[in-house]
Coordinates of C-alpha atoms in Angstrom, one line a residue:
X1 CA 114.9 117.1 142.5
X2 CA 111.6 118.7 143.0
X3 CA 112.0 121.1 139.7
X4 CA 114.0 118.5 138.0
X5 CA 110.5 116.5 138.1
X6 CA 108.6 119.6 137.4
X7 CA 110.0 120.1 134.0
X8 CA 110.3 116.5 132.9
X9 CA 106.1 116.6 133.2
X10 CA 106.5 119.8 131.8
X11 CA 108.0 118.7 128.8
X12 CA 105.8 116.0 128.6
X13 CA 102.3 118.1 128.8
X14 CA 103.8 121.3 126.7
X15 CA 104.3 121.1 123.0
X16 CA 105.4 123.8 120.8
X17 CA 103.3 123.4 117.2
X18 CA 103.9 125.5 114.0
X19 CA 99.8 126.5 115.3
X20 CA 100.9 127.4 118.5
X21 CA 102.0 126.1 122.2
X22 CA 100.0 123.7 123.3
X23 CA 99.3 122.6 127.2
X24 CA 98.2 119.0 127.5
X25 CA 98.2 116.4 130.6
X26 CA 99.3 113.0 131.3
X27 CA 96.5 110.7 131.0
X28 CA 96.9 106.9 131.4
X29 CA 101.0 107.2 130.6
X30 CA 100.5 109.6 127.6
X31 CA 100.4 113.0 126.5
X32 CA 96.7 114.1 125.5
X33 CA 95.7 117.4 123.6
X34 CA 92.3 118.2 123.2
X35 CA 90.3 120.5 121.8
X36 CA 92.9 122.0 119.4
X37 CA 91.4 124.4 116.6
X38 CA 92.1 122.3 113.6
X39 CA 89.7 124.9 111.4
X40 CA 88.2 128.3 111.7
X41 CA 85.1 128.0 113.2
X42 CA 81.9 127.7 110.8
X43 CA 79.8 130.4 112.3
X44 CA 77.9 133.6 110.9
X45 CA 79.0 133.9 107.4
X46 CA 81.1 130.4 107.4
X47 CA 78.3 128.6 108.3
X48 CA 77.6 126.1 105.1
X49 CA 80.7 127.3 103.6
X50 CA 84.1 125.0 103.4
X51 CA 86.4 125.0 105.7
X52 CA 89.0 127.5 106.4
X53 CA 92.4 127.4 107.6
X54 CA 93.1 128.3 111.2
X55 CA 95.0 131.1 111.8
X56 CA 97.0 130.3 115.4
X57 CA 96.8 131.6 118.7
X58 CA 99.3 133.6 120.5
X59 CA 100.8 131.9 123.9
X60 CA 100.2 128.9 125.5
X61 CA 96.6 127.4 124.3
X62 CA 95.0 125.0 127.5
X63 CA 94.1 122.0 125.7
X64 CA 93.2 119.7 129.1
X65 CA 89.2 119.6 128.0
X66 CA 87.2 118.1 125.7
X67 CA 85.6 121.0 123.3
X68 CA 82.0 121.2 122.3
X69 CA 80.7 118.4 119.8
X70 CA 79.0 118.8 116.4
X71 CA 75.6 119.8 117.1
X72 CA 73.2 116.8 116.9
X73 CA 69.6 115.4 118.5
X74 CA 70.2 114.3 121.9
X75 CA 68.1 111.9 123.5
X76 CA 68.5 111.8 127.5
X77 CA 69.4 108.3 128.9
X78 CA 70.4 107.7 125.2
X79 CA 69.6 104.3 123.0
X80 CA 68.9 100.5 123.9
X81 CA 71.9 99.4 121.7
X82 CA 75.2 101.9 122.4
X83 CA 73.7 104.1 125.2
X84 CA 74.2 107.3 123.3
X85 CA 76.6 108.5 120.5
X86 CA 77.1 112.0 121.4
X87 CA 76.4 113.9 124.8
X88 CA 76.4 118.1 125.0
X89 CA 77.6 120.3 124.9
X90 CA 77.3 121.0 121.2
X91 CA 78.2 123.9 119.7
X92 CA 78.8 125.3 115.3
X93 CA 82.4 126.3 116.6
X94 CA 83.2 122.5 116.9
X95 CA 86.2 121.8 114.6
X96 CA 88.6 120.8 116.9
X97 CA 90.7 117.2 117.0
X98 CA 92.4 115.3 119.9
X99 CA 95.6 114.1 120.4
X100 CA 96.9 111.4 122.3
X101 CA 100.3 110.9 122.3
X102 CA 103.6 109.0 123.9
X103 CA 105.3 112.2 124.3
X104 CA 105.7 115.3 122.0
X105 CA 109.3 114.6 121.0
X106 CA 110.8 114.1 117.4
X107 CA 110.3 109.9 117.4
X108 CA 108.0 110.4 113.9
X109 CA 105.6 107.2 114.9
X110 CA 103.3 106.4 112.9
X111 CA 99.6 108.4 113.0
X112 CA 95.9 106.9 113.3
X113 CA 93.7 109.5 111.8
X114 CA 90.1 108.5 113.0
X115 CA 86.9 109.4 112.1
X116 CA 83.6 108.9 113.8
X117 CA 80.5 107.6 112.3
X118 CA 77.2 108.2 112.9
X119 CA 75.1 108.1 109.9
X120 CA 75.8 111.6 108.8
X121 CA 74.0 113.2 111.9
X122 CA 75.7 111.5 115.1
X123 CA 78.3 111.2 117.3
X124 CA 81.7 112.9 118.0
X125 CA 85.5 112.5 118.6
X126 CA 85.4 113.0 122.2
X127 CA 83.1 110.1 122.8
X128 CA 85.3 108.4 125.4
X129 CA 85.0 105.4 123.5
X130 CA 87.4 106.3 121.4
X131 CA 89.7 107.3 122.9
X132 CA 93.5 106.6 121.5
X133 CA 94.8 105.9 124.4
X134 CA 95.0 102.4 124.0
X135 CA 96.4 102.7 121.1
X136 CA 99.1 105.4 121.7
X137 CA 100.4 103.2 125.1
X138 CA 99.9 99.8 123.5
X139 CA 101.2 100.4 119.6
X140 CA 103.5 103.5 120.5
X141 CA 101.6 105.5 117.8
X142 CA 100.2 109.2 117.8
X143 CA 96.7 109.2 117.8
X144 CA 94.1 112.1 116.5
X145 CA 90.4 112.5 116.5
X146 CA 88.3 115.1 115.3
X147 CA 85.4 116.4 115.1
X148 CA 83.5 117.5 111.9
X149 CA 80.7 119.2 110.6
X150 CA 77.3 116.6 110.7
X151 CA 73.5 116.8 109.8
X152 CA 72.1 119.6 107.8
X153 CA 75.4 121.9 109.1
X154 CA 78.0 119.1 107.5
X155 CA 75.6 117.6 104.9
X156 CA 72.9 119.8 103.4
X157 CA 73.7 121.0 100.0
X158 CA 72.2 124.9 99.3
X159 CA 72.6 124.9 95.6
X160 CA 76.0 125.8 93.0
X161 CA 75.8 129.0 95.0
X162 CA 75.3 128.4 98.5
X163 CA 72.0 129.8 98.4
X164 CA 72.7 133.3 99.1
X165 CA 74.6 134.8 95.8
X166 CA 77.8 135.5 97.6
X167 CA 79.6 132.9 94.8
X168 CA 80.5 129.2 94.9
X169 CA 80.0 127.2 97.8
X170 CA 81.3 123.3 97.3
X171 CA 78.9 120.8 98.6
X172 CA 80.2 118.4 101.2
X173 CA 81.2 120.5 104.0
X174 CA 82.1 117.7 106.2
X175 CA 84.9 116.8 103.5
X176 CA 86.4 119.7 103.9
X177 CA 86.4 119.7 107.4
X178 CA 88.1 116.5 107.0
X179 CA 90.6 117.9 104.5
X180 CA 91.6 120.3 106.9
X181 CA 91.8 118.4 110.1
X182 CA 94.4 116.0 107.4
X183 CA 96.1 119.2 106.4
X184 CA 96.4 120.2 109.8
X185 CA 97.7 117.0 110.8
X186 CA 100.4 117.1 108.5
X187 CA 101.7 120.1 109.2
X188 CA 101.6 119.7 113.0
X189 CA 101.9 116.1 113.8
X190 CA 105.9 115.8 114.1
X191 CA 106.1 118.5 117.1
X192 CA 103.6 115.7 118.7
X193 CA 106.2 113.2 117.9
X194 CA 104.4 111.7 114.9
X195 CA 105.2 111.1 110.9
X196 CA 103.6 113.0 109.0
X197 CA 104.6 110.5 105.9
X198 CA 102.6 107.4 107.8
X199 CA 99.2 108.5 108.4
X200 CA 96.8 106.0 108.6
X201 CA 93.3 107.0 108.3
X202 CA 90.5 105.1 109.8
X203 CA 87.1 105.5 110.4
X204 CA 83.7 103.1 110.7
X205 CA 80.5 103.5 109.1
X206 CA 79.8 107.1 108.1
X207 CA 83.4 107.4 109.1
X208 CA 84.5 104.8 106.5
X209 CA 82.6 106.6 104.1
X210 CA 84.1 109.5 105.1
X211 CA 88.0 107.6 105.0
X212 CA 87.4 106.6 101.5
X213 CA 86.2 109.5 99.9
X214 CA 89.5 111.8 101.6
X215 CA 91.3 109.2 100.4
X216 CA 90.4 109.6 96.7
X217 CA 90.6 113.4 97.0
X218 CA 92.8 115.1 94.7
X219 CA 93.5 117.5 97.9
X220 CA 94.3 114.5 100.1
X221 CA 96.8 112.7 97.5
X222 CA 100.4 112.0 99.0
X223 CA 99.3 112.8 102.5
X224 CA 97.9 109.0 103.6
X225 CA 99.7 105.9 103.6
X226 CA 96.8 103.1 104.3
X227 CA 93.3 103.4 105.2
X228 CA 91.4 101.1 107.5
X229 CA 87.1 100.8 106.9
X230 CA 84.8 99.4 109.6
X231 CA 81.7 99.1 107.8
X232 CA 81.0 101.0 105.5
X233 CA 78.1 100.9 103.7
X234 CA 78.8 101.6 100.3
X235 CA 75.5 99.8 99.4
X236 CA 74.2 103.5 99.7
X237 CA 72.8 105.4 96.3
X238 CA 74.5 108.8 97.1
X239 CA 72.5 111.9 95.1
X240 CA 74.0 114.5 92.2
X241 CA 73.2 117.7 93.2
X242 CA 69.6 118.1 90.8
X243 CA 68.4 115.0 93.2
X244 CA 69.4 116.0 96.8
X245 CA 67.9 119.8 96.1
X246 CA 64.2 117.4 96.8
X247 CA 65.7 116.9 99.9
X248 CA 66.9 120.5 100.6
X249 CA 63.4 121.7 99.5
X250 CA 61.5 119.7 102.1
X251 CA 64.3 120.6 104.8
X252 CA 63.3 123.9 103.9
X253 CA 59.6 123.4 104.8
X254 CA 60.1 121.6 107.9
X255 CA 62.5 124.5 108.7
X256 CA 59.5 126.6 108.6
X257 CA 61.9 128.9 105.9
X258 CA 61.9 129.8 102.3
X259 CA 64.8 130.1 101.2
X260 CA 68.5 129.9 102.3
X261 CA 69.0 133.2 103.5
X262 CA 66.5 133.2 106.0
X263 CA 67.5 129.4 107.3
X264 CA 70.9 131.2 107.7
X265 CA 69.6 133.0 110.1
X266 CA 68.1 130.4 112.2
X267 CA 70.3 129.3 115.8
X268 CA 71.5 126.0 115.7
X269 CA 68.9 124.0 117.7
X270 CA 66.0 125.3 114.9
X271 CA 68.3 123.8 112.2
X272 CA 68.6 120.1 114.3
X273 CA 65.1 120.2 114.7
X274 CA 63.9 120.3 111.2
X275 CA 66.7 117.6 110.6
X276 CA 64.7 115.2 112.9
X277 CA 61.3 116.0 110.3
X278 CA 63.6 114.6 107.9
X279 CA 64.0 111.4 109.3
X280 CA 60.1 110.9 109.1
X281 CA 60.2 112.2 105.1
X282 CA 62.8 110.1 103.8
X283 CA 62.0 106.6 105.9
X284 CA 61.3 103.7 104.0
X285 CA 60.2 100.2 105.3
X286 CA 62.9 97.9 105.2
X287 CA 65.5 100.5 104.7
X288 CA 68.1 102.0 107.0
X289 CA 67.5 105.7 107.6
X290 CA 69.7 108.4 106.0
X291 CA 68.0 111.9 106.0
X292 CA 71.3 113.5 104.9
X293 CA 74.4 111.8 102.4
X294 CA 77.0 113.1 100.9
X295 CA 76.1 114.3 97.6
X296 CA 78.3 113.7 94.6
X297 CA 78.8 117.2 93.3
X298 CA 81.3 116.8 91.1
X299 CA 83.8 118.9 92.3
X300 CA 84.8 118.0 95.9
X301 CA 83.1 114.5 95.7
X302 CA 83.9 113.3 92.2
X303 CA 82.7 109.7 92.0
X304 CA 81.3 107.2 95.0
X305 CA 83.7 106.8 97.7
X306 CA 83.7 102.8 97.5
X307 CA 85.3 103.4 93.5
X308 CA 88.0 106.1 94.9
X309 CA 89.8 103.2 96.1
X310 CA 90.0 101.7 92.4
X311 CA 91.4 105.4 90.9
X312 CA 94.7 107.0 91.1
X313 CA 97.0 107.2 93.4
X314 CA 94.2 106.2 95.9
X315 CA 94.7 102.5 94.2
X316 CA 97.9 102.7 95.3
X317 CA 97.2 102.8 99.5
X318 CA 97.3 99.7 101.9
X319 CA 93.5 99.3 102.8
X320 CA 91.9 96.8 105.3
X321 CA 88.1 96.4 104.8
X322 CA 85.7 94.6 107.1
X323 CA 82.1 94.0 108.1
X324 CA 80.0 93.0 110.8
X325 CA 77.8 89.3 110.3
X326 CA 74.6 91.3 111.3
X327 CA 75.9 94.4 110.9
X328 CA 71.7 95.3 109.9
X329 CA 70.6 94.0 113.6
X330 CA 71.5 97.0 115.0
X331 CA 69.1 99.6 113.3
X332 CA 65.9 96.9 113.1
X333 CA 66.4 93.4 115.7
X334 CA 64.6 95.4 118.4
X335 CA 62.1 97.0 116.7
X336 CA 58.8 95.1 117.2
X337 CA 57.6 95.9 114.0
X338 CA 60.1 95.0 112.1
X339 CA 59.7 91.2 114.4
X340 CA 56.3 91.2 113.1
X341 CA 57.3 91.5 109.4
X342 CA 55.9 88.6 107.4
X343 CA 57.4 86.8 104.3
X344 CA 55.0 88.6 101.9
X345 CA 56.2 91.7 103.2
X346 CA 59.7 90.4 103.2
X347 CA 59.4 89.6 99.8
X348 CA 58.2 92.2 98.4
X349 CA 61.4 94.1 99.5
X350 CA 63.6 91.7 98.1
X351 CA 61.8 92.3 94.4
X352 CA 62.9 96.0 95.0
X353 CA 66.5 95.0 94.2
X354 CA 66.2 91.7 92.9
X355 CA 62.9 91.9 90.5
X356 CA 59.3 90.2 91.2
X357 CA 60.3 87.2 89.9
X358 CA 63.6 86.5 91.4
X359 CA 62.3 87.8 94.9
X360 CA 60.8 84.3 96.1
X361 CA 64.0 82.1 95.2
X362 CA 66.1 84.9 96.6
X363 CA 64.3 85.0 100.2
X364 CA 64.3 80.7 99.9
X365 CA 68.0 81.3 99.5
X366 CA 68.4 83.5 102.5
X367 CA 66.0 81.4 104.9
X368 CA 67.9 78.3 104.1
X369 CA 71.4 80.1 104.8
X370 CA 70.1 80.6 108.0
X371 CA 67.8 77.6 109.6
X372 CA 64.7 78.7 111.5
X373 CA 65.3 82.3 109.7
X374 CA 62.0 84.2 110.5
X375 CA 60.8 86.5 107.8
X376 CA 62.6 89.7 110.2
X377 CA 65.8 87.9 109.7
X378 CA 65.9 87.5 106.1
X379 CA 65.3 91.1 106.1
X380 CA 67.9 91.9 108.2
X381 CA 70.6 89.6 106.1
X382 CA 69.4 91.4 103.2
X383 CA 69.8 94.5 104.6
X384 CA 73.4 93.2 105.6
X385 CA 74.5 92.1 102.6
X386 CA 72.9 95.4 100.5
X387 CA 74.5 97.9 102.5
X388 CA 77.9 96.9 104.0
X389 CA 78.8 93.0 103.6
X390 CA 78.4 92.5 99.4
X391 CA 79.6 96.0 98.5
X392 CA 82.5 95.7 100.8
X393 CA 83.3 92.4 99.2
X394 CA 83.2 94.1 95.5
X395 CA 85.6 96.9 96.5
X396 CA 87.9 93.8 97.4
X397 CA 87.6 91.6 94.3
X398 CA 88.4 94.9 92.3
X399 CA 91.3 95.9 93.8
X400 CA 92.4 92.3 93.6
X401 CA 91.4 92.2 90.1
X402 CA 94.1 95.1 90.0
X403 CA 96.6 93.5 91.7
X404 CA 96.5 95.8 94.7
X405 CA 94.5 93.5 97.3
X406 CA 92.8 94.0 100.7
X407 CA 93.1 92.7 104.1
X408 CA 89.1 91.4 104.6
X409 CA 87.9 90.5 107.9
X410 CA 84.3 89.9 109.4
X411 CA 83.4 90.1 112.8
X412 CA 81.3 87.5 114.0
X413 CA 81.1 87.1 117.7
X414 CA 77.6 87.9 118.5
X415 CA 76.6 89.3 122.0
X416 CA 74.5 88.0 124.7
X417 CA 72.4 91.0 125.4
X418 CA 68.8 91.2 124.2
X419 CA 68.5 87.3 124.5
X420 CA 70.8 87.1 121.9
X421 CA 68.8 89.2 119.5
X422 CA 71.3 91.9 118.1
X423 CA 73.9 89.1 116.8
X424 CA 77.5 90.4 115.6
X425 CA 75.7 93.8 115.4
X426 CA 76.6 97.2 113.9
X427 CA 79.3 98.3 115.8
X428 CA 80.0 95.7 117.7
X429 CA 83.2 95.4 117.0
X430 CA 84.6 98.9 117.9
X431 CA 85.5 98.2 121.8
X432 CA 87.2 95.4 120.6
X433 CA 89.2 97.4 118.3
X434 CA 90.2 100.1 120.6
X435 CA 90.6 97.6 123.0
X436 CA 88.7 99.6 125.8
X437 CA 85.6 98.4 127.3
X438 CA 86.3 100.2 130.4
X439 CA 84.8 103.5 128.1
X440 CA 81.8 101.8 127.1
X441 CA 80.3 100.4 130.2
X442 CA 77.3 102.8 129.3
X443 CA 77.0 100.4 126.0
X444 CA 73.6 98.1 126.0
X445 CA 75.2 95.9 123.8
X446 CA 78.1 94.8 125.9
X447 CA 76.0 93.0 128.2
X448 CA 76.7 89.8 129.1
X449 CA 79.7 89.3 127.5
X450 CA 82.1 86.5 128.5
X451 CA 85.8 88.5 130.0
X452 CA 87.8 85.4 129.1
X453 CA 86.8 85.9 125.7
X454 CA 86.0 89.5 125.5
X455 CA 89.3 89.9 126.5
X456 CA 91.3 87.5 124.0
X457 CA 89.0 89.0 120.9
X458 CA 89.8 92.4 122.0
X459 CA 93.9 91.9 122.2
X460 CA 93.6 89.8 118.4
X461 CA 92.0 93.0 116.9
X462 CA 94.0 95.7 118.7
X463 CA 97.1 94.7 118.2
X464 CA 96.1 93.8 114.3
X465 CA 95.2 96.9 113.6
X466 CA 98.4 98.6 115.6
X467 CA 100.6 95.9 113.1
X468 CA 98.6 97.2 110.2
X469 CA 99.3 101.2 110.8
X470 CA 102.5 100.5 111.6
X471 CA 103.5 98.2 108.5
X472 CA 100.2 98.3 106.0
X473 CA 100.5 94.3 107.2
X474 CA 97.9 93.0 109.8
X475 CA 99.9 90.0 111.2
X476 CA 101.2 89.3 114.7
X477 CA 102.7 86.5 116.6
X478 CA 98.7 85.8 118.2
X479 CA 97.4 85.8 115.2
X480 CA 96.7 82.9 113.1
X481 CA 98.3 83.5 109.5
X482 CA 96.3 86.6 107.0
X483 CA 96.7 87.2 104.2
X484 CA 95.8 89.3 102.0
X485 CA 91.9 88.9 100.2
X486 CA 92.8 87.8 96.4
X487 CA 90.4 85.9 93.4
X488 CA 90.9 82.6 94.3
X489 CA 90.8 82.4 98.0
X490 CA 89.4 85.2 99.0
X491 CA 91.1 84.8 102.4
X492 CA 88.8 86.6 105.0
X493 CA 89.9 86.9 108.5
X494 CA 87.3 85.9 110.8
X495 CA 86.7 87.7 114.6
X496 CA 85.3 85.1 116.9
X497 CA 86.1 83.7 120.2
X498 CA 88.1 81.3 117.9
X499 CA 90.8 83.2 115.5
X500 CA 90.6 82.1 112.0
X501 CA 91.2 82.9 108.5
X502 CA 87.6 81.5 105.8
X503 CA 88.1 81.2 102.4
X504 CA 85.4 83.3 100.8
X505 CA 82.7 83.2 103.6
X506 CA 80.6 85.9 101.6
X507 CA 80.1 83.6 98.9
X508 CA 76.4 83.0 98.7
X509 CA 76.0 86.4 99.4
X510 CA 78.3 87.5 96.9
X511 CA 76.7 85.0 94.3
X512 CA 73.4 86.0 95.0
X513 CA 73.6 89.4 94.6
X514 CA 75.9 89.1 91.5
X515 CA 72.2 88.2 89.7
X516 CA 71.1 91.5 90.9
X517 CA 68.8 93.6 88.0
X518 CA 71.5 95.3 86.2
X519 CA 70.0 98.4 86.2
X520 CA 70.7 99.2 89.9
X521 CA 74.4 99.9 90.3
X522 CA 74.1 99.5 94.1
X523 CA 72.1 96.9 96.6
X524 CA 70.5 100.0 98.6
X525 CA 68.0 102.6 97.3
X526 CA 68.3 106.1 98.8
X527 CA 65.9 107.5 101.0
X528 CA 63.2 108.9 99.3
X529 CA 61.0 111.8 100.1
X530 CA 57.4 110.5 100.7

């Protein structure tokens, strides 16, 4: 009886993989991988080159511990609002994934692909916030996360020849880092007990961005069913090449470097450091901060991932979209300077999209949407509405317009903490969805929030999104009826402690901004060097 029970956990924890053998453990009632080489690693000469295949390992690989994340800043009791987004040890050989799983058998169930956001320079797929467990026990799906190149190693662009003559070196590193953890995943995925013909990839914020531009990818076509984006802010102008090589220059300087040869030889710390000058170079008042983007080169970024969605095949994948109602409370509700902002101020940032003369009807229009606004929260709706909310809402009308529509939601329970101050925040939603605030009692945010609640949000969402990667359809029986976002109800599912589907509850916003200057193709001006 005693080896009888031996190998049935053996069979559970061992899986054999066209990669390799694999040793896993039995966490929570499934099967968990980690740390599995998705990639070669991007050291010495591979280091700002793409991605390249993995080539194996001989016997049985231990795959019981988290590997190294992405190298990033750290900050040491980390931030007021999620408590940190990434803890060491980092290391440049960090292209790994994890796998959580309900045993490594031939059931082919269907696969959440999901990848963390950050904005471009944080956070990794170890965090134990996301964790798939949940999701593997609770949907009976196979669940992989991974981590990718970020900051100047994922998104600094060298030049059309990497910067040290040794031939062409695509931009967009991260992207194929992706490509290859989705490659990987295909191949592998069914000894884990997955399909590799339903793969649903997710990922929020820079990890939406991230979901729509692999799934617009010529590389990626045929290898994803549906895509699910938390956030995104599409509102962001992303650079051609001739405009981000300002960028590279003054990363160069603060690198202390000339060229790109010598910053190749810099360690990894030196090459964080100079990404944090950055920050400083590229910040603009009234403005979310994005010291590196993806730049579109051309070649492995073709257009802006919010249009890949409208092209190709890509048009052809399910795709739930949704948005936070302060997403922009986040990133400026507890900065006192921002508090302090007055309407002059305020307006003068809204001429910067709208023109001088629309700018005082347009912040009248935003303090009445929201009685006893201050000038701080105009901003912040602005902000809201540039970045994620009104983009997010044009992506939908389009694909209805082509008769391929979305499943829209907004997330609107705000939270306690702060005196109320953060609202339905940035993030915010993300325990809910994973359905796991046990990982996130380090989170700020969470403070204060009502179990009862909490708890009846947080099974809505879950089990929404585990109906959605299992049948492209978000609906279950403790849900009230969604459907799907179309030009004339624009049905939009709203997250609260009450359940319910609006009928276009973007529509000032979307209005408003509709009367936009016409020479701005996007709500959000990239960070320029000062």
């Amino acid at each position: 009886m005693a080896h009888s029970a031996h190998s049935a956990a053996e069979d559970r924890t061992v899986a054999d993989l066209p990669a390799g053998r694999l040793r896993g453990a039995i966490e929570g009632g499934v099967a968990v991988f980690r740390a599995v080489p998705y990639a070669a690693p991007p050291v010495g000469g591979l280091r700002w080159r793409p991605a390249r295949p993995h080539p194996g390992w001989h016997g049985v690989r231990d795959a019981t511990a988290d590997g190294p994340s992405a190298p990033q800043m750290y900050q040491e009791g980390g931030d007021p609002v999620l408590g940190g987004h990434g803890s060491p040890p980092f290391d440049e050989d960090c292209l790994t994934l994890n796998i959580w799983t309900p045993a490594a058998d031939g059931a082919r169930r269907p696969v959440l692909l999901w990848i963390h956001g950050g904005g471009f320079v944080s956070g990794s797929g170890s965090l134990p916030g996301y964790s798939g467990e949940t999701f593997a026990r609770d949907g009976d799906l196979v669940v992989v996360s991974i981590n990718y190149r970020i900051g100047p190693l994922g998104y600094l662009y060298l030049g059309p020849e990497g910067g040290d003559g040794s031939g062409p070196a695509d931009a967009n590193h991260w992207l194929t880092d992706q490509l290859a953890a989705l490659r990987w995943v295909r191949e592998n995925i069914a000894a884990l007990g997955g399909d590799p013909d339903r793969i649903t990839v997710a990922g929020q914020s820079g990890g939406a961005v991230s979901t729509a531009a692999l799934a617009g990818h010529p590389e990626a076509q045929g290898l994803i069913r549906r895509v699910i984006l938390q956030s995104p802010p599409f509102g962001l102008d992303l650079p051609d090449p001739e405009a981000y090589l300002e960028r590279t220059a003054a990363y160069l300087e603060l690198a202390g470097v000339k060229d790109a040869e010598e910053l190749r030889a810099l360690p990894w710390p030196a090459l964080i450091g100079a990404g944090g000058g950055l920050f400083a170079r590229t910040m603009r008042w009234g403005y979310w901060p994005t010291p590196f983007l993806p730049v579109i080169d051309g070649t492995s970024l073709l257009r802006h991932p919010a249009r890949t969605l409208l092209h190709g095949a890509a048009a052809d994948l399910d795709v739930m979209i949704g948005w936070t109602r302060e997403e922009a409370n986040f990133g400026f509700a507890l900065d006192e300077g921002y508090a302090a902002a007055t309407r002059d101020r305020v307006t003068s940032r809204i001429a910067e999209t709208f023109g001088a003369e629309a700018a005082p009807g347009v912040y009248a229009a935003y303090a009445s949407a929201r009685p006893g606004a201050r000038p701080a929260d105009v901003l912040m709706d602005l902000i809201t509405d540039e970045l994620f909310r009104v983009p997010s809402v044009q992506l939908a009308e389009e694909r209805a317009a082509l008769g391929r529509p979305v499943w829209a939601y907004q997330f609107d329970l705000p939270t306690p903490a702060y005196e109320g101050r953060l609202g339905a925040a940035h993030c915010l939603e993300l325990p809910f969805v994973f359905d796991n605030f046990d990982q996130w009692s380090h989170a700020p945010f969470l403070a204060g929030l009502a179990p009862a609640v909490r708890d009846g949000l947080a099974h809505s969402m879950h089990q929404a999104w585990i109906a959605f990667v299992r049948t492209g359809d978000p609906n279950h029986p403790d849900l009230p009826d969604w459907q799907p976002y179309d030009a004339h109800a624009r049905t939009t599912m709203r997250f609260d402690s009450v359940v319910t589907p609006l009928g276009d509850p973007a529509a000032t916003s979307r209005l408003l901004h509709q009367s936009a200057r016409p020479d701005r193709t996007s709500g959000h001006a990239p960070a320029r060097l000062i």
